[in-house]
Tab-separated table of C-alpha atoms in Angstrom:
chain	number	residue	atom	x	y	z
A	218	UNK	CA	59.100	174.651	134.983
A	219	UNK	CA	62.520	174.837	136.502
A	220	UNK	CA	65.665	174.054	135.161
A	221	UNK	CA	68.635	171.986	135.655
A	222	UNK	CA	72.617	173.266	135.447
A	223	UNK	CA	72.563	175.308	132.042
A	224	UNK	CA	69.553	174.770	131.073
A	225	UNK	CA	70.265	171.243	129.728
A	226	UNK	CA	67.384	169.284	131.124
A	227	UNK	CA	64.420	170.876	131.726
A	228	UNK	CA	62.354	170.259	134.933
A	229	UNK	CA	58.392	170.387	134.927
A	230	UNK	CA	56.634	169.056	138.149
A	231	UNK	CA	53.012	168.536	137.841
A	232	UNK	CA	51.353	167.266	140.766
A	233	UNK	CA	53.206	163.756	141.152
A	234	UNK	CA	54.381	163.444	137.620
A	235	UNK	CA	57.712	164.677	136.236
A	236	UNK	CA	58.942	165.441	133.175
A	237	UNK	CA	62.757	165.884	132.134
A	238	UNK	CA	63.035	167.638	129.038
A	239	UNK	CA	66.223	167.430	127.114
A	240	UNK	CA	67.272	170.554	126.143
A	241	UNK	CA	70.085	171.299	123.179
A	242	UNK	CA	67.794	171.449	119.959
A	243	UNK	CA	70.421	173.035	118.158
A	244	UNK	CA	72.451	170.011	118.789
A	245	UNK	CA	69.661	167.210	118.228
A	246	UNK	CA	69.608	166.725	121.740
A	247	UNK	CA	73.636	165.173	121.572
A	248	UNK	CA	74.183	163.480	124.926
A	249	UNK	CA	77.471	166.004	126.147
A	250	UNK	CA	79.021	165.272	129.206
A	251	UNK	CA	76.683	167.917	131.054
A	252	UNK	CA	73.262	166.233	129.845
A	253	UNK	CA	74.416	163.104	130.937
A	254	UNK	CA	75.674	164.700	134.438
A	255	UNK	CA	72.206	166.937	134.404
A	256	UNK	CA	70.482	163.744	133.947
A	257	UNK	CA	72.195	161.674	136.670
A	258	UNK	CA	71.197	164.596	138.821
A	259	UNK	CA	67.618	164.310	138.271
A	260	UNK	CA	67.151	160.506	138.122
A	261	UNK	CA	69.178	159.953	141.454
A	262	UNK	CA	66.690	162.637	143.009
A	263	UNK	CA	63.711	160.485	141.890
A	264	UNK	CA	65.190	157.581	144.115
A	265	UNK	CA	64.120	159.581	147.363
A	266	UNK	CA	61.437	161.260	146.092
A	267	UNK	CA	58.095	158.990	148.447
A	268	UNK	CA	55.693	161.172	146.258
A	269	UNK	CA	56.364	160.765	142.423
A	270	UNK	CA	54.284	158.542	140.634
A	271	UNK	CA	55.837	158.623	137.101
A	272	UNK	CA	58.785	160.237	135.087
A	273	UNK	CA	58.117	161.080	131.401
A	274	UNK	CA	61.412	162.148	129.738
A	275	UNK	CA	60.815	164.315	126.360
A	276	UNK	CA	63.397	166.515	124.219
A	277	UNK	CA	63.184	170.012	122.493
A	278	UNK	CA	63.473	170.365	118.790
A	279	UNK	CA	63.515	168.208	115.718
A	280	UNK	CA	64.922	165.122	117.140
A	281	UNK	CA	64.829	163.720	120.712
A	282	UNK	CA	68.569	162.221	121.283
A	283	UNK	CA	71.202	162.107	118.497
A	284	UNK	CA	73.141	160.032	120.456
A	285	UNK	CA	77.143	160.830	122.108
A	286	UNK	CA	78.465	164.263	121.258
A	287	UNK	CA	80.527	163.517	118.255
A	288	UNK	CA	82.048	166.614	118.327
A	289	UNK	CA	83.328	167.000	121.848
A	290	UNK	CA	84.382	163.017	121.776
A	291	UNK	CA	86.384	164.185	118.825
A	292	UNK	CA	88.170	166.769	121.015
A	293	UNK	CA	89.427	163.413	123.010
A	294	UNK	CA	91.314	161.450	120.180
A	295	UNK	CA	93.413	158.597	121.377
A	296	UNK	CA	92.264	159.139	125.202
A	297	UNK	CA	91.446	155.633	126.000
A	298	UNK	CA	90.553	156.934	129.706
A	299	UNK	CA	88.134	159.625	128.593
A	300	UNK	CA	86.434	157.711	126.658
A	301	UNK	CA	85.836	154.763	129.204
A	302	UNK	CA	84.703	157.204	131.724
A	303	UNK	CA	82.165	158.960	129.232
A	304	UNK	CA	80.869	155.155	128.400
A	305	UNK	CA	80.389	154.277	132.152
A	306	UNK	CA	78.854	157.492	132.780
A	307	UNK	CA	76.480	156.845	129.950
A	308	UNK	CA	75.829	153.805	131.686
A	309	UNK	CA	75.049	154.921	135.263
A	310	UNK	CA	72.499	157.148	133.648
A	311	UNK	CA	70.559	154.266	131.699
A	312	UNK	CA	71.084	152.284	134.789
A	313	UNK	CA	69.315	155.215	137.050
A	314	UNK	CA	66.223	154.823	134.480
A	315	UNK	CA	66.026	151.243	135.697
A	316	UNK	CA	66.201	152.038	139.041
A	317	UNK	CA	63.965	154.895	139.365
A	318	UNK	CA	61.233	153.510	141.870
A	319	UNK	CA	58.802	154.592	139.321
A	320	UNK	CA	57.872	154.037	135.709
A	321	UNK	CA	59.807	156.064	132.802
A	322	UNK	CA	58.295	156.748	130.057
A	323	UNK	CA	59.839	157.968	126.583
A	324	UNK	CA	58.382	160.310	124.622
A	325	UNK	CA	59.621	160.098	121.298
A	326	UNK	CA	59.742	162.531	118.429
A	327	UNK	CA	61.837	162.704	115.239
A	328	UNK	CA	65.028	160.397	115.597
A	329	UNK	CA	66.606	158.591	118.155
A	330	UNK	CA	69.888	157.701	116.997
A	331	UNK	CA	72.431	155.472	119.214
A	332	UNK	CA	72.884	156.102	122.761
A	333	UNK	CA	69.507	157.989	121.987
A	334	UNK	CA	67.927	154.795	121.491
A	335	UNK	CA	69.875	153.631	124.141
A	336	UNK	CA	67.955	155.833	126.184
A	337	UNK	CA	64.305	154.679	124.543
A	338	UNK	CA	65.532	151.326	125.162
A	339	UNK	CA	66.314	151.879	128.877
A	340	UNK	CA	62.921	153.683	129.661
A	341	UNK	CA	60.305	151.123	131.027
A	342	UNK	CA	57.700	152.165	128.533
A	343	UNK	CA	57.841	154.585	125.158
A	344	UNK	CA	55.305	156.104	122.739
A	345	UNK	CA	56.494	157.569	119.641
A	346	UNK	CA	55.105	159.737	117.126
A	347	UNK	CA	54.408	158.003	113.991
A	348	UNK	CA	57.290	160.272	112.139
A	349	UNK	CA	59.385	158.856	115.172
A	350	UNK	CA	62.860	156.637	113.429
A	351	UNK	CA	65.064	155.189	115.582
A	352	UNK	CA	68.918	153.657	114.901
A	353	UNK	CA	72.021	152.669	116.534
A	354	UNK	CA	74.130	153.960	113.652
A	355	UNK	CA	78.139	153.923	114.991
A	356	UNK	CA	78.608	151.710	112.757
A	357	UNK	CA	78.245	153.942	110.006
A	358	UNK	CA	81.605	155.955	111.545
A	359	UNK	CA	83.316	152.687	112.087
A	360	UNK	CA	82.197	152.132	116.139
A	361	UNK	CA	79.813	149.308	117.266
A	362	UNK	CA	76.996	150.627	119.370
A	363	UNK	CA	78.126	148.060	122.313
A	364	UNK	CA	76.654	149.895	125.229
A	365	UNK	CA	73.478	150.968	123.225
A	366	UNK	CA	73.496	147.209	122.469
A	367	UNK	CA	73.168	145.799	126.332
A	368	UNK	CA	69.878	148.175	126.463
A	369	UNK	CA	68.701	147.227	122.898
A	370	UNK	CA	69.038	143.317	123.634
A	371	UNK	CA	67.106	143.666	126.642
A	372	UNK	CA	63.886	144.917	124.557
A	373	UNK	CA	64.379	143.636	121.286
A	374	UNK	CA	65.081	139.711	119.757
A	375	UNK	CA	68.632	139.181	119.015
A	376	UNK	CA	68.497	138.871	115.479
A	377	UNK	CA	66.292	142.228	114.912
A	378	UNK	CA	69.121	144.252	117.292
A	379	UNK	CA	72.010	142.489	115.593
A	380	UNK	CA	71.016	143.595	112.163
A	381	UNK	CA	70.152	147.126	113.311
A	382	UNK	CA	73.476	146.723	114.900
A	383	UNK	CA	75.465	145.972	112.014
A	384	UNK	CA	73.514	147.998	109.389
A	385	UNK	CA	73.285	151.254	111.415
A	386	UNK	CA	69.943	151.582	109.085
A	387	UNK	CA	67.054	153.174	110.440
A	388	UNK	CA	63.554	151.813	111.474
A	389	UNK	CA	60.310	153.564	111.757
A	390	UNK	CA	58.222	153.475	114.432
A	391	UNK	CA	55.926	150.769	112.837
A	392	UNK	CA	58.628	148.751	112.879
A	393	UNK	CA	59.996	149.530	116.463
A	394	UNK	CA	56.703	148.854	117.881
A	395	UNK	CA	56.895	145.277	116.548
A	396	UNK	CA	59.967	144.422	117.214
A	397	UNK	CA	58.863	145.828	121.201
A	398	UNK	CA	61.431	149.060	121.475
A	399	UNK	CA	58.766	151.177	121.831
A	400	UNK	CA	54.722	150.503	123.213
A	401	UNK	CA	53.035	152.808	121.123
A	402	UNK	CA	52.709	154.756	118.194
A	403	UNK	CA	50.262	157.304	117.496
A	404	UNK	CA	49.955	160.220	114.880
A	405	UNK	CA	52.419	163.077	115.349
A	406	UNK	CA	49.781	165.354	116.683
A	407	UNK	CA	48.542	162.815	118.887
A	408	UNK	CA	52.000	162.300	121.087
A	409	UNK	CA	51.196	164.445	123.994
A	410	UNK	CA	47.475	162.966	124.439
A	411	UNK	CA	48.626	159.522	124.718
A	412	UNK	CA	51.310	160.010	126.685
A	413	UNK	CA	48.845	161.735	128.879
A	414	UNK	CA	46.792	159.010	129.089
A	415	UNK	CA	49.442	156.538	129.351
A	416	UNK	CA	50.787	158.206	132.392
A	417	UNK	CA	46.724	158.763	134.280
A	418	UNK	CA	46.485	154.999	133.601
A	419	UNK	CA	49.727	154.449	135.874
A	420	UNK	CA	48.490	156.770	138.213
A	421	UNK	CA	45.153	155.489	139.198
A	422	UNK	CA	47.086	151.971	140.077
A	423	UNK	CA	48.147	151.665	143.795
A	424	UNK	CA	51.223	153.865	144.529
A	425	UNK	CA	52.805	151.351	146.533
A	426	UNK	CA	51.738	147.915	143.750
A	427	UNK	CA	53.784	149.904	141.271
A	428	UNK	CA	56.924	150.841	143.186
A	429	UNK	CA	57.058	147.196	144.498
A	430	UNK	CA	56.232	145.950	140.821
A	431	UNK	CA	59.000	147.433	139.030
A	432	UNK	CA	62.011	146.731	141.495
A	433	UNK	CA	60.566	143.302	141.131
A	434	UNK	CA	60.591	142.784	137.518
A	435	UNK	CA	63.842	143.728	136.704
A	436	UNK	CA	65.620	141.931	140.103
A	437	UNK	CA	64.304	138.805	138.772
A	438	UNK	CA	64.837	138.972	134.991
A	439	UNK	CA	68.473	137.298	135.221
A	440	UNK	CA	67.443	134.851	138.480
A	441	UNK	CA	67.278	131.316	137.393
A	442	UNK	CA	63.704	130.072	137.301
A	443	UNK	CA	63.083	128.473	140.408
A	444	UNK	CA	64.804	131.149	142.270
A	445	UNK	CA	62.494	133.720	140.515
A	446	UNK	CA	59.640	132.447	141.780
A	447	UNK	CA	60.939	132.004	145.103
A	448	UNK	CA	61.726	135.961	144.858
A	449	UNK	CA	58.399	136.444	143.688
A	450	UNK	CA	56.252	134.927	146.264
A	451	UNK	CA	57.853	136.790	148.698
A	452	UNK	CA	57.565	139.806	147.202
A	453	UNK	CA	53.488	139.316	146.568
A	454	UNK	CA	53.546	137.931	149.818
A	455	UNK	CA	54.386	141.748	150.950
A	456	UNK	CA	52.304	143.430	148.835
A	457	UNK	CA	49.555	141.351	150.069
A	458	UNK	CA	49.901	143.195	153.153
A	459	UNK	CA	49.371	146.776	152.171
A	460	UNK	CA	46.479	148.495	152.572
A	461	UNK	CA	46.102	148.880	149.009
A	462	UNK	CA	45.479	145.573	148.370
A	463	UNK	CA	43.123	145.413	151.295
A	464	UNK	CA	40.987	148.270	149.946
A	465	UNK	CA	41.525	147.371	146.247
A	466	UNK	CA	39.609	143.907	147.136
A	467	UNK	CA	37.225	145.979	149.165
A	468	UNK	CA	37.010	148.356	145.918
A	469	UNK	CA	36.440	145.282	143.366
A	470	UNK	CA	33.519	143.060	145.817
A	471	UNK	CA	31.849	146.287	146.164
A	472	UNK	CA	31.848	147.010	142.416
A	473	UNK	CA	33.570	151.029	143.207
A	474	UNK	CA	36.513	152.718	142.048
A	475	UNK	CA	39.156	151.857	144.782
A	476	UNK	CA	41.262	154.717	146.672
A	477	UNK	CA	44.885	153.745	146.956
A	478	UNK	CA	47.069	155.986	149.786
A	479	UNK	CA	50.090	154.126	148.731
A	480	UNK	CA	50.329	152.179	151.781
C-alpha cells in the first residue's frame, strides 16, 4: 500500500484494481481541502492509467465521509471566494469519479453525511454495510446541500432527494438501496466479500466493452432522444469492431469462457 500527500488517501494496487482509502478517522473522514486535492490527484491519474480495470474507494474508521470540514470552513467566515473555490473543487473531484474510464465503486461503512453522500452518489456503483446511514444534513446548520444535491438527483427520484434535502434526516441502507443511492447491502461483516465479488464480476467483462460503456452512458444521459441513439449506434458500431467482441461471439457459439485482451 502506498500513500498519497500526508497520508490522506491511502493507495493499494492489486493487480488491475485500485483502492483509495480515505484516511482521517479521527475526523470521520471530513473532506479538508487536502483530501479533496489528494483525491483529485489520484482520480486524474486513473484517466491515463490503459491497465486499471476498477477503482473501489473505502475510508478508515467509524464513518466513511462526514462531509466538508466544518471546522476549517469555519476558519473562512464571510469569505465568499474561499468558499466558492472549496465548492468547485468539491466538484471537480465528483466530476473526476464520472470520468474515470473505469467503474467506481463505494464502499460504504457507518455514515455518509453530505458531500459524503455526495461522494456515494457520484460513484458508478456502491455497496453498503447494513449499519451503513446516509444524509445530506446542512440543513440542520442552516446550509442547503446544493452541490451534494446535483449528485443526489442524478441517482435518486426528486421527491425522495428533496425531502432528504430539506429534513437533513438520515436513511438506512434499506432505504438507500430502494430509493437506488446505493446497489447493495449486505451484513456488516459481509462488506469486503461482496465488494470483492462485485469488482471480479467487472473484471471478467471485456476491458475495452467497459471503458467504452461508461463514457457512453453518462455522454448521453442529457442528449435528447433521437440524438442519443444516434450517439449510441455509433458507439456500438465501434465496439463491434474490437476483438473482444469478435472472440466473445467466438466464446458464446462455442459454449467456453471467452478471453478478453481489451482490444
Amino acid at each position: 500500500m502506498s500513500h498519497s500527500p500526508d497520508d490522506l488517501v491511502l493507495v493499494e494496487r492489486h493487480q488491475d484494481v485500485l483502492t483509495l482509502t480515505l484516511n482521517r478517522p479521527d475526523q470521520f473522514n471530513a473532506m479538508s481541502e487536502d483530501m479533496l486535492d489528494a483525491l483529485q490527484v489520484q482520480l486524474d491519474a486513473c484517466r491515463d492509467d490503459a491497465a486499471l480495470r476498477a477503482v473501489v474507494l473505502a475510508a478508515r474508521g467509524r464513518a466513511f465521509c462526514a462531509g466538508h470540514d466544518l471546522k476549517q470552513m469555519r476558519t473562512h467566515e464571510g469569505d465568499a471566494d474561499y468558499y466558492r473555490e472549496l465548492f468547485t473543487r468539491c466538484g471537480r473531484v465528483m466530476q473526476a469519479l464520472v470520468a474515470c474510464p473505469v467503474p467506481v465503486i463505494a464502499r460504504v461503512h457507518g455514515t455518509a453525511t453530505a458531500a459524503g453522500c455526495q461522494l456515494v452518489a457520484s460513484c458508478d456503483l456502491a455497496v453498503a454495510a447494513d449499519s451503513a446511514r446516509f444524509a445530506v444534513s446542512g440543513i440542520n446548520v442552516g446550509l442547503f446541500c446544493s452541490t451534494p444535491a446535483v449528485a443526489l438527483t442524478r441517482n435518486v427520484p426528486l421527491k425522495n432527494a428533496f425531502e432528504m434535502l430539506v429534513t437533513g434526516q438520515f436513511i438506512s441502507a434499506a432505504r438507500a438501496v430502494d430509493t437506488g443511492l446505493v446497489n447493495h447491502v449486505v451484513p456488516d461483516d459481509q462488506l469486503d466479500v461482496a465488494v470483492a465479488g462485485l469488482v471480479d464480476t467487472i473484471v471478467a467483462k471485456s476491458p475495452v466493452a467497459v471503458r467504452i460503456g461508461k463514457a457512453m452512458l453518462y455522454r448521453q444521459l442529457n442528449m435528447p432522444l433521437s440524438q442519443a441513439y444516434e450517439y449510441a449506434a455509433g458507439v456500438m458500431t465501434e465496439n463491434m469492431l474490437t476483438d473482444d467482441v469478435s472472440e466473445g461471439i467466438d466464446a458464446f457459439m462455442q459454449k467456453r469462457a471467452p478471453r478478453f485482451t481489451g482490444k
